[in-house]
Amino acid sequence: MTWEDEIIGTDVASAGLHISECIGRDAASQLDLEEALEASRYTSHPYSSQPKEWPPVAEVLDTRELPAVLIERYNASGGEGTALCGIFPEIRRAWASVDNSLFLWRFDKRDGQCTEYSGEEQSICAAGLARVKPGIFIEAIQYILVVATPVENFGAAVGDSWPFISLNLIGLVGGVMANFGAAVGDSWPFISLNLIGLVGGVMALLLIGVCCAASADGTDPYAEISLQPLPEYTMPSDGVTMTCFACMDNGQIYVSGRDGHIYEIQYSSGSGWRKPCRKVCLTAGFGTLVSKWILPNALKFGAVDPIVDMVIDNERHVLYARTEAMKLQVFDLGVGGSSPLKKIAEERNLIDPRDLQYRGRRAGSRAIAQAKPSIVSIAPVSTMESKWLHMVAVLSDGRRLYVSTSPSSVNNASVSLTGLGNAVQRPSCLKVVATRPSPPLGVGGGLTFGAISAANRAQPEDMALKVETAFYSAGMFVLSDSSAPAVSSLLIVNRDTTTQLSHPSNLGISSRNSRALRELVSSLPVEGRMLCVTDVLPLPDTAATVHSLYSDLDAFGGLRESCEKASAGLWARGDLPTQHILPRRKIIVFSTMGLMEIVFNRPVDILRRLFESNAPKLQIEEFFNRFGSGEAAAMCLMLAAKLISDEENIISNSVSERAAETFEDPVIVGMPQLESNAVLSSVRAPAGGFSMGQVVPEAEPLFSGAHEGLCLCASRLLFPVWELPVMTFQREIGSDGRFNEGVICCRLPSSAMQVLESKIRSLEQFLRSRRNKRRGLYGSVAGRGDFTGSILYGTRSDVGANSQNEARNLFGLSSTSTVSGDAASNKRQRLLHTSAELAAIEVRAMECLRRLLRRSSEALFLLQIVYHHHVTRLVQALDSNVRQKLVHLTFNQLVCSDEGDQLAMQLISGLMEYYTGTDGRGTVDEISAKLREGCPSYFNESDYKYFLAVECLERAFMTYNAEERENLARAAFNHLTKVPESVDLRAVCKRFEDLRFYEAVVRLPLQKAQALDHQADAFNVKLDPDRRDNSLVQREQCYETVMNALRSLKGDVGKVSRSGNILDQASRDKYIRQIIQLSVQWPDTAFHEHLYRTLIELGLENELLEYGGSDLVSFLQSAGRKLQQEVQAVAAPTPITTARELETPIPSSQTKYLDLLARYYVMKRQHLQAAHVLYRLAERQCTDAADAPTLDQRRQYLSNAVLQAKSAISINGSLSSTMSTTDNGLLDMLEAKLAVLRFQMKIKEELESIAFKLEGLQVTSESHPNDPFPRGNLVFDANTAKIARGKAKELELNLKSITQLYNDYAVPFQLWEICLEMLNFANYSGDADSKIVRETWARLVDQALSSGGIAEACAVLKRVGSNLYPVDGSFIPLDALCLHLEKAALERLSSGIEVVGDEEIARSLLAACRGRPEPILSVYDQLLSNGAIVPSQNLRLRLLRSVLVVLREWVMLVLADKLGTTTTGASFMFGGTSALEQTSILQKGIRDKIVSATNRYMTEVRRLALPQSQIEPIYQGFKELEEKLLTPSSFPPY
């Protein structure tokens, strides 16, 4: 295929959009019949006829005489016998009966055969044909012939879906069927019998089987027939004369009698006592049944209105009946036709009595009564014609009444592409919606020309129509007119498809007239009288093709009958949309003189006849004017490309060539121009005036009729498949009544696709040949320069490079703008396009359509290949999602979309697997030749190489020789490297994985990614973001193949390799390392990032850190949202992380990247960088508790960061002082952060403890509003637990500063111990008198006193004081604490609340001061020396007791230090029998201090104004201590 023929995706997509619009417009132009009738009320020209120079619309194709044996038999009866006639179109037979003989012969050809049935002795008075119900008779019996006799052994009945025939039985005269009378309705199941001259006997019904046999070549399924008597299937009529019969598609038969009732004939296979057939009355009540059996018919004198006609609407499941008194009845059969018969309405007078035609003459004239017209026939209107009009009745004067069974209708409801609506309203009334005037006399046969006015034309009474019989089918009426006494004529009325208006009019009238129903009237003379008429159904092959193409469209939902009838129903759409697929319409007229075959010329046939007769150009132009240039050009294309087929008329080459010349004649089809030229005259300024500017359409290309014709032709060819799926589920109903899963199959059969493909290829080949010959506009474009240059293929900016703008330019989309005057408009038009450029744009648009047609034909060819290879088998290996996409894939998507390309490749892959399978069905070369020839856009040279590689892979997979397997895999890899863009990575790389050929698994996806994005659009920041993202997505899809291989190896525990050995852990690790090393070697940063993420996802962090590329650090930094300033090398110190950077939230999914980065730095001994990363992890901000790390994790991060900072200091100790200072600063900061974090953890634990305790309490207490720190309230406050729990969660979320911890958490929840620790850590104040510190200590002591008394307070003092006591003791207010505790102890002891020992407070103070007695004694001295502070004598005594304890402890501490023992041991030695001997060990200075203090305190004791009994023990204690210290003694040796 040359590059000129290459199918370009953007061109096909643009043309596909336009085709969709054309299909929508064409479908919308199919007006509802009601809308057309409503519009025709406002026009005076409802009828028209063709120009006399044109070939006639209807012409007699052939006349055939009656069979000789029939005439002989009738002549032999002497003209006294009973004779009937009719047509069975389903078996292509006409029939006639003479007495007891029934004759059947072909009406469509002369085969010399005439089947005769003479099974009974009685005369046949009626006959009909019906399709059998399934499962009752043998398969050979396809139809049943129902006959009626005037005695019990014969009868008449009619089956379903057969033409209504009304027969008047009159004797034969003179050897010809001169007096046969018949009135024929439409194609719906009917036979109405008016039995004249039948006297005596009882009516009976008899069924006869009809067997049909096909011809030897199978082209004629009705070549031979045979009749099989069924003697068990007879039934009496119970004295009722049956008048007409109607059947449904499901085989139900309804019969009406002259008693005015409707019966149903029920027949079955029969079992037991039940008869195989019977009739059941459906409309009679109980009283009627009793009267029927008591009184004979002869004694019933009441007026009976018999039913003479019945028709069934099988689409809506409604039955219509006409009585002898011209009453119309409607019966509802229910949804699906399975409900009991229900009478809905009955109307006696449907003719308007105010109609002037039936009134008396005007006042002053002689009144002449005119007979009221009768109803000649009734017929249902298909949903294809109207969804609001349901039935049409033809009157004897030629008028038509259109009847609806719905209470209201919706006007302006045109037919859309998606159909006429799914919901069908049930009938509820019967009313006339529209009346159509009778067609005029004297038309047709070339006698008149143009439109015919019938609205206000008064015809003479003797020239009025006198319709005897009528026939209606699919929008066509055939009327038998006997108004002329000498000869009868046929009036044929069908829709006029021309677009010519009757006369000039304003815009509103013109629009209304264009929608009005206008009909074409033709007249043909007929010898004798017309008895019945029927359609000649299309041939079975044609019917099957048409039915399969159109049956699934919503607009043709009623096509559920046989293929022949369903395809014939398409004639209701008119000739223009169907003349490319349907043959010419034919009817058979059965008259008293024989059979007459009439053919109807479609518009394309008329044009063909004009070309054949070398009609002058004026007639061709007239044809274009009447049908429109677009429609006429489309017909020229059909003739030029030979798209239509006619068995009688084959399109000659001369006709084809002249049609092509006409299609390219600019004089006839026009030239492209700017659309605003056509409306320019309507916006010009008034003569002599001034225009202030008007809104006019912007100038846009208006293409010629040739382009419009191509669009119409292409859209009508593609209409039946364009928006429908190419595949479908074929489901069957199981035993439980539900649909089974079903299998996938092609929606269309191969024969239908072949016919459509042939037509589309013919059209495309014609367009390509005209392009190659530079005919028409192609020549004008080629004249501007190189034919393959920029104008034709749109590389110039004036024809649009962008695909969307190109579509707008090519297919005429525009906007509006404001201009002022003609000059500006004309100037802008000149600037837009010249005439040559307009021609180039049209050629460009036609080229896009040609490429679309080529692509469509290739798609149909591919579907045929798939159909012949059993699509069910091909798709069974596909993924379920792919199968679902395939079922929903429309033909439009298959042709125009990327998804269609992908699914087509999936089908081709399945096809190749079928040929390269293990059972050896063939080779790739066999099927590749067909695909490359028939659908090169779906299967090209690259696909061929791809499947050669697939074949090598299949062979490699089947061999067990390791070397051969390696060579075959290498060969497949070499094939695929030449066409990487065509590789199906999912399937191919899976094969390479099975073969353990991981070089291909890595390289092929990367090569395909590079081929798909060869310009590196994914990394070009200057491109459009959507385009860049699309390129990146394509790359990532390729990358994912390599990642899946890694996932497979990571999870393939115990998997068996191709060699049959189990793939152990060592082998899997080896292959994983091989993939990583091959991947890192490929220079693709985006792929590396994808690889690194997958390795982290699979837990292969060690392999990542070991084999990662040079870009691993940058990846981890960017993925983990590293600092804006990257961590530098050791020679360039990194500044400490800023607060703004730390406030940036890091999702938990990205934390792992920072973890890995820290591990990488540690591995590379870059400790400073590792410390920064760990610090960032510890400080990461979170908004969700689920994403936040625990405080323990944060502590671990900070601890590790401290270790790394210390390592950095130890390594960098020999470097510059600047770097050492920086490292020390980082270490100090990290240690401080770690300390604050410990405070936060302690506060969190305390809050959780508080919440736990409060949640367990069941009592409440009133709060103390005056307490500024209501610790007591917290215990009993019901909300405190909730608040504490919430605060604890807040602390878990993010790290807090020490200020936040103190003010927002510790103080509100009275965590005074932690407050003191934080104040001490922050060096809040070096002044012991600090108010904050003193108040905090006081609250801590009070809190302890309230919870556990003096013992608890002393314990808290020991614990907290020992932790917070500085060297100078300035942070602990010992004086305040000592006084506070001593007072509390005295109060509690005095009140008996608590027993407090003399040593508790003193020992706690010593513990708080870490065993230093001097500060304690100094505090006691200060307190005792100030009488204002300690005015109470008891309190002073309490203080002196504590002083005595301190002094004793001091001695014990000194002894313990000297003796190397504990204070307990020292106390034992000091207080034992040799205690005096140990005093010599004390240093002289310390002993003197203690003795001096003892003397002083003894004096203080004596000064106390207390009873001697209270002070004496204290005094003796001091005295004993003094004596022990002053007694001289040497320390004994030990």
PDB file of N, CA, C and O in Angstrom, residues 172 509 534 555 1203 1210 1256:
ATOM      1  N   LEU A 172     -68.343 -18.587 -13.111  1.00  0.00           N
ATOM      2  CA  LEU A 172     -67.487 -18.269 -14.240  1.00  0.00           C
ATOM      3  C   LEU A 172     -68.311 -18.204 -15.512  1.00  0.00           C
ATOM      4  O   LEU A 172     -69.256 -18.961 -15.705  1.00  0.00           O
ATOM      5  N   ILE A 509     -43.966  29.307   5.429  1.00  0.00           N
ATOM      6  CA  ILE A 509     -44.746  28.394   4.585  1.00  0.00           C
ATOM      7  C   ILE A 509     -43.831  27.407   3.894  1.00  0.00           C
ATOM      8  O   ILE A 509     -44.150  26.231   3.744  1.00  0.00           O
ATOM      9  N   THR A 534     -50.771  -8.235  -4.081  1.00  0.00           N
ATOM     10  CA  THR A 534     -49.792  -8.576  -3.055  1.00  0.00           C
ATOM     11  C   THR A 534     -48.410  -8.096  -3.471  1.00  0.00           C
ATOM     12  O   THR A 534     -48.134  -7.883  -4.653  1.00  0.00           O
ATOM     13  N   ALA A 555     -34.997   1.671  15.313  1.00  0.00           N
ATOM     14  CA  ALA A 555     -36.004   2.237  14.425  1.00  0.00           C
ATOM     15  C   ALA A 555     -36.726   1.168  13.637  1.00  0.00           C
ATOM     16  O   ALA A 555     -37.781   1.430  13.062  1.00  0.00           O
ATOM     17  N   LEU A1203      22.780   9.960  67.120  1.00  0.00           N
ATOM     18  CA  LEU A1203      23.923   9.070  66.908  1.00  0.00           C
ATOM     19  C   LEU A1203      24.669   9.431  65.629  1.00  0.00           C
ATOM     20  O   LEU A1203      25.914   9.436  65.600  1.00  0.00           O
ATOM     21  N   SER A1210      32.694  12.947  65.233  1.00  0.00           N
ATOM     22  CA  SER A1210      33.905  12.161  65.441  1.00  0.00           C
ATOM     23  C   SER A1210      34.726  12.048  64.165  1.00  0.00           C
ATOM     24  O   SER A1210      35.958  12.031  64.212  1.00  0.00           O
ATOM     25  N   GLY A1256     -13.451   5.731  84.655  1.00  0.00           N
ATOM     26  CA  GLY A1256     -13.896   4.694  85.577  1.00  0.00           C
ATOM     27  C   GLY A1256     -14.661   5.208  86.770  1.00  0.00           C
ATOM     28  O   GLY A1256     -15.184   4.427  87.556  1.00  0.00           O
TER      29      GLY A1256
END
